[in-house]
Amino acid sequence: AFLNDPVMREALIDSAEFIENNIDPEKGFGPAEFSIWETFFAHNGFTQITYASGLQAAALLGDDLGISEERQQDYVGGAATIKAAIERPITDPDFPGLWNEEDGYFVWGVTEEGDVIERPNAALNLMWVTGLFDIDDPKVQSQIEYVLDNLSNNTYGIARYDSDNFYAQSPFSPGGAYESNVDETSWPQITSYMGMGKEFGSDLDWAYNSLEWTVSRYAKEFMPPGEGIDPSLREPLPSTMVEPVTGAWYVMNLLNYTDQFDPRLDP
């Protein structure tokens, strides 16, 4: 019913066409934008991963949507082009990619002018959740190690990026400045990304503990938190909850752990 709805059907096709038709042939990235967190106008890593994964999904849906075999292959090629740009080193002389070879992590993004935003961003962990990158890829393993060493607050709660003080000090925080007592609030959504990756890699203890950590931070009656958990209080930030997407990621992490669901797209 979802695919046969004419409005949704057209939206799916238009979305795939927009991405495919706007891949920069020289840079290899999809169009620059502000990403869902509206921080930098750039080729943001999180969005580039969703572009490539979206094209991959559109190709898999192609027969059901009535998309020609030739165009399906264009989508596959577009996804491969964006993936190659993501894993290109930031030192590439022609145009930087997102892979920081020296420190072993994927950077936040790169501007249209080629300026690298070197801040590590754990939202890029989406790369293995969709299956765009294999969990055994050495770059992925390095990203996992870097995130856990630098953004985990020594718990299963993972901060989205280095020195994230949005909920602690920014006047734009929906709950007002100092809603969080400390910087680098933990994001249950990012913890779920890591939990699924750990399950893919057969580290079932970590995956299970990520579920325990998340549900222990839920509010009364298991209302799912939103983006932020104050690590000093181990409590969710009221202004970001209740957030369906964070609850959904927990459910996917749980179903993945119990072998009832695998979010990775077919190659």
Short mmCIF file of C-alpha atoms in Angstrom, two decimals:
data_model
loop_
_atom_site.label_atom_id
_atom_site.label_comp_id
_atom_site.label_asym_id
_atom_site.label_seq_id
_atom_site.Cartn_x
_atom_site.Cartn_y
_atom_site.Cartn_z
CA ALA A 1 0.00 0.00 0.00
CA PHE A 2 2.89 2.33 0.79
CA LEU A 3 4.48 1.89 -2.63
CA ASN A 4 1.18 1.99 -4.50
CA ASP A 5 0.09 5.31 -3.03
CA PRO A 6 0.57 7.70 -5.99
CA VAL A 7 1.79 10.63 -3.87
CA MET A 8 4.32 8.54 -1.96
CA ARG A 9 5.37 6.75 -5.12
CA GLU A 10 6.14 10.04 -6.84
CA ALA A 11 7.95 11.35 -3.76
CA LEU A 12 10.21 8.30 -3.66
CA ILE A 13 11.10 8.64 -7.33
CA ASP A 14 11.58 12.42 -7.12
CA SER A 15 13.85 12.03 -4.09
CA ALA A 16 16.08 9.52 -5.83
CA GLU A 17 16.21 11.64 -8.98
CA PHE A 18 17.11 14.76 -6.98
CA ILE A 19 20.07 13.02 -5.36
CA GLU A 20 21.30 11.29 -8.51
CA ASN A 21 21.01 14.41 -10.68
CA ASN A 22 22.87 16.61 -8.19
CA ILE A 23 25.98 14.55 -7.49
CA ASP A 24 28.97 16.77 -8.24
CA PRO A 25 30.94 14.94 -10.96
CA GLU A 26 34.26 16.36 -9.76
CA LYS A 27 33.81 16.16 -5.97
CA GLY A 28 31.73 12.99 -5.90
CA PHE A 29 29.44 14.35 -3.18
CA GLY A 30 25.72 14.96 -3.22
CA PRO A 31 24.54 18.58 -2.76
CA ALA A 32 25.75 20.57 0.22
CA GLU A 33 23.18 21.46 2.89
CA PHE A 34 22.86 22.28 6.58
CA SER A 35 22.09 18.67 7.65
CA ILE A 36 19.24 17.95 10.04
CA TRP A 37 21.14 19.69 12.86
CA GLU A 38 21.68 22.98 10.99
CA THR A 39 25.28 23.63 11.98
CA PHE A 40 27.42 23.97 8.86
CA PHE A 41 26.44 24.43 5.22
CA ALA A 42 28.65 21.74 3.74
CA HIS A 43 28.87 18.27 2.33
CA ASN A 44 27.97 16.89 5.75
CA GLY A 45 28.92 13.27 6.35
CA PHE A 46 25.64 12.23 7.94
CA THR A 47 23.68 13.48 4.94
CA GLN A 48 26.10 12.02 2.39
CA ILE A 49 25.60 8.61 4.02
CA THR A 50 21.81 8.99 3.78
CA TYR A 51 22.10 10.14 0.15
CA ALA A 52 24.09 7.04 -0.82
CA SER A 53 21.91 4.69 1.24
CA GLY A 54 18.77 6.29 -0.21
CA LEU A 55 19.98 5.69 -3.77
CA GLN A 56 20.78 2.11 -2.85
CA ALA A 57 17.26 1.68 -1.42
CA ALA A 58 15.69 3.28 -4.50
CA ALA A 59 17.52 0.81 -6.72
CA LEU A 60 16.20 -2.08 -4.62
CA LEU A 61 12.67 -0.67 -4.92
CA GLY A 62 13.11 0.05 -8.61
CA ASP A 63 11.03 -2.79 -10.03
CA ASP A 64 8.14 -2.02 -7.67
CA LEU A 65 8.31 1.67 -8.55
CA GLY A 66 8.48 1.06 -12.29
CA ILE A 67 11.99 2.48 -12.62
CA SER A 68 13.93 1.17 -15.60
CA GLU A 69 16.82 -1.24 -15.08
CA GLU A 70 19.17 1.33 -16.61
CA ARG A 71 18.09 3.99 -14.13
CA GLN A 72 18.38 1.55 -11.23
CA GLN A 73 21.99 0.98 -12.23
CA ASP A 74 22.49 4.76 -12.31
CA TYR A 75 21.34 4.87 -8.69
CA VAL A 76 23.75 2.09 -7.75
CA GLY A 77 26.55 3.98 -9.47
CA GLY A 78 25.60 7.21 -7.74
CA ALA A 79 25.67 5.51 -4.34
CA ALA A 80 29.12 4.11 -5.12
CA THR A 81 30.35 7.55 -6.19
CA ILE A 82 29.23 9.19 -2.94
CA LYS A 83 30.67 6.34 -0.87
CA ALA A 84 34.02 6.76 -2.62
CA ALA A 85 33.96 10.47 -1.81
CA ILE A 86 33.20 9.75 1.86
CA GLU A 87 36.18 7.41 2.24
CA ARG A 88 38.56 9.59 0.24
CA PRO A 89 41.29 11.09 2.47
CA ILE A 90 40.92 14.66 3.69
CA THR A 91 44.40 15.26 2.22
CA ASP A 92 43.34 14.45 -1.35
CA PRO A 93 44.92 17.15 -3.57
CA ASP A 94 41.95 17.40 -5.92
CA PHE A 95 39.18 17.71 -3.32
CA PRO A 96 39.06 16.46 0.27
CA GLY A 97 37.04 13.44 1.27
CA LEU A 98 35.95 12.69 4.84
CA TRP A 99 38.54 10.14 5.97
CA ASN A 100 41.15 11.43 8.42
CA GLU A 101 43.97 8.96 7.83
CA GLU A 102 46.26 10.36 10.49
CA ASP A 103 43.81 10.12 13.39
CA GLY A 104 41.63 7.29 12.09
CA TYR A 105 38.11 8.71 11.97
CA PHE A 106 35.61 10.22 9.55
CA VAL A 107 35.36 14.01 9.83
CA TRP A 108 32.13 15.99 10.11
CA GLY A 109 32.16 17.27 6.52
CA VAL A 110 33.79 19.48 3.93
CA THR A 111 32.55 22.83 2.63
CA GLU A 112 31.84 23.54 -1.02
CA GLU A 113 35.13 25.45 -1.12
CA GLY A 114 37.06 22.44 0.15
CA ASP A 115 37.58 23.44 3.77
CA VAL A 116 37.56 20.37 5.99
CA ILE A 117 35.43 20.39 9.15
CA GLU A 118 37.71 18.10 11.13
CA ARG A 119 35.52 17.73 14.22
CA PRO A 120 34.64 14.05 14.81
CA ASN A 121 30.91 13.37 14.64
CA ALA A 122 29.48 10.08 15.90
CA ALA A 123 26.33 10.58 13.80
CA LEU A 124 28.44 9.26 10.90
CA ASN A 125 28.18 5.85 12.59
CA LEU A 126 25.02 5.54 10.51
CA MET A 127 27.39 4.32 7.78
CA TRP A 128 27.34 0.74 9.09
CA VAL A 129 23.70 0.74 10.21
CA THR A 130 22.47 1.03 6.61
CA GLY A 131 25.14 -1.35 5.37
CA LEU A 132 26.81 1.31 3.21
CA PHE A 133 30.08 0.36 4.90
CA ASP A 134 30.85 -3.15 6.10
CA ILE A 135 31.43 -3.51 9.82
CA ASP A 136 34.73 -5.31 9.12
CA ASP A 137 36.08 -2.47 7.00
CA PRO A 138 39.33 -1.30 8.69
CA LYS A 139 38.18 2.33 8.44
CA VAL A 140 34.93 1.44 10.18
CA GLN A 141 36.75 -0.41 12.95
CA SER A 142 39.00 2.61 13.42
CA GLN A 143 35.97 4.90 13.56
CA ILE A 144 34.39 2.68 16.24
CA GLU A 145 37.56 2.71 18.31
CA TYR A 146 37.96 6.47 17.97
CA VAL A 147 34.36 7.21 18.98
CA LEU A 148 34.48 4.91 21.99
CA ASP A 149 37.83 6.35 23.12
CA ASN A 150 36.86 10.00 22.69
CA LEU A 151 33.08 10.45 22.79
CA SER A 152 31.70 7.84 25.16
CA ASN A 153 31.88 9.66 28.52
CA ASN A 154 33.29 6.34 29.82
CA THR A 155 29.81 4.81 29.56
CA TYR A 156 27.58 3.34 26.88
CA GLY A 157 26.20 6.83 26.32
CA ILE A 158 27.91 8.43 23.34
CA ALA A 159 28.14 12.15 22.63
CA ARG A 160 27.46 13.24 19.07
CA TYR A 161 30.59 15.34 18.65
CA ASP A 162 33.67 16.61 20.42
CA SER A 163 33.05 19.53 22.83
CA ASP A 164 29.29 19.57 22.12
CA ASN A 165 28.05 22.31 24.45
CA PHE A 166 24.71 23.03 22.75
CA TYR A 167 22.48 21.95 25.62
CA ALA A 168 24.86 23.28 28.25
CA GLN A 169 25.74 26.76 26.99
CA SER A 170 23.93 27.71 23.79
CA PRO A 171 21.14 30.30 23.99
CA PHE A 172 19.48 28.41 21.13
CA SER A 173 18.94 25.28 23.22
CA PRO A 174 15.16 24.72 23.38
CA GLY A 175 15.40 24.28 27.15
CA GLY A 176 17.57 27.35 27.62
CA ALA A 177 21.25 27.56 28.45
CA TYR A 178 22.48 25.19 31.16
CA GLU A 179 19.69 22.67 30.63
CA SER A 180 22.52 20.15 30.81
CA ASN A 181 25.00 20.55 33.64
CA VAL A 182 27.87 19.38 31.47
CA ASP A 183 29.05 19.47 27.87
CA GLU A 184 28.89 16.46 25.56
CA THR A 185 25.42 15.22 26.40
CA SER A 186 24.93 11.56 25.59
CA TRP A 187 22.70 10.68 22.64
CA PRO A 188 20.70 7.42 22.91
CA GLN A 189 20.26 7.49 19.14
CA ILE A 190 24.02 7.33 18.64
CA THR A 191 24.28 4.60 21.28
CA SER A 192 21.79 2.54 19.24
CA TYR A 193 23.95 2.97 16.11
CA MET A 194 26.91 1.62 18.05
CA GLY A 195 24.82 -1.16 19.61
CA MET A 196 23.82 -2.44 16.18
CA GLY A 197 27.40 -2.23 14.96
CA LYS A 198 28.58 -4.22 17.94
CA GLU A 199 25.95 -6.88 17.21
CA PHE A 200 27.12 -7.04 13.60
CA GLY A 201 30.63 -7.63 14.92
CA SER A 202 29.45 -10.26 17.43
CA ASP A 203 30.23 -8.16 20.52
CA LEU A 204 26.91 -9.15 22.06
CA ASP A 205 27.84 -8.00 25.57
CA TRP A 206 28.31 -4.42 24.40
CA ALA A 207 25.11 -4.57 22.35
CA TYR A 208 23.13 -5.86 25.33
CA ASN A 209 24.61 -3.27 27.68
CA SER A 210 23.72 -0.50 25.24
CA LEU A 211 20.09 -1.58 25.51
CA GLU A 212 20.33 -1.65 29.31
CA TRP A 213 21.91 1.81 29.35
CA THR A 214 19.25 3.30 27.08
CA VAL A 215 16.21 1.94 28.89
CA SER A 216 17.67 2.98 32.24
CA ARG A 217 17.61 6.58 30.97
CA TYR A 218 13.96 6.48 29.91
CA ALA A 219 11.45 8.60 31.76
CA LYS A 220 8.40 7.46 33.72
CA GLU A 221 6.36 4.75 32.00
CA PHE A 222 9.30 4.21 29.61
CA MET A 223 8.75 7.42 27.68
CA PRO A 224 11.71 7.59 25.27
CA PRO A 225 14.17 10.44 25.75
CA GLY A 226 15.13 12.79 22.98
CA GLU A 227 18.51 13.79 21.69
CA GLY A 228 20.20 14.43 25.00
CA ILE A 229 20.95 12.72 28.29
CA ASP A 230 22.73 14.75 30.98
CA PRO A 231 25.55 12.35 31.90
CA SER A 232 26.02 13.98 35.29
CA LEU A 233 22.40 13.27 36.29
CA ARG A 234 21.78 10.23 34.08
CA GLU A 235 18.47 11.84 33.14
CA PRO A 236 16.97 12.93 29.80
CA LEU A 237 16.77 16.60 28.88
CA PRO A 238 13.07 17.56 29.09
CA SER A 239 13.15 19.89 26.07
CA THR A 240 14.20 17.13 23.66
CA MET A 241 11.69 14.47 24.70
CA VAL A 242 9.49 12.60 24.00
CA GLU A 243 11.13 11.81 20.65
CA PRO A 244 9.72 9.02 18.45
CA VAL A 245 12.90 8.63 16.39
CA THR A 246 15.02 7.94 19.49
CA GLY A 247 12.46 5.40 20.68
CA ALA A 248 12.44 3.82 17.21
CA TRP A 249 16.22 3.47 17.18
CA TYR A 250 16.05 1.68 20.52
CA VAL A 251 13.45 -0.72 19.09
CA MET A 252 15.63 -1.38 16.04
CA ASN A 253 18.64 -1.98 18.28
CA LEU A 254 16.57 -4.43 20.34
CA LEU A 255 15.14 -6.27 17.31
CA ASN A 256 18.59 -6.43 15.76
CA TYR A 257 20.05 -7.85 18.98
CA THR A 258 17.34 -10.52 19.11
CA ASP A 259 17.87 -11.44 15.43
CA GLN A 260 14.40 -10.27 14.37
CA PHE A 261 15.54 -7.39 12.17
CA ASP A 262 18.61 -6.32 10.22
CA PRO A 263 18.65 -2.69 9.01
CA ARG A 264 21.40 -3.22 6.45
CA LEU A 265 20.40 -2.90 2.81
CA ASP A 266 21.31 -5.63 0.37
CA PRO A 267 24.49 -4.85 -1.58
#
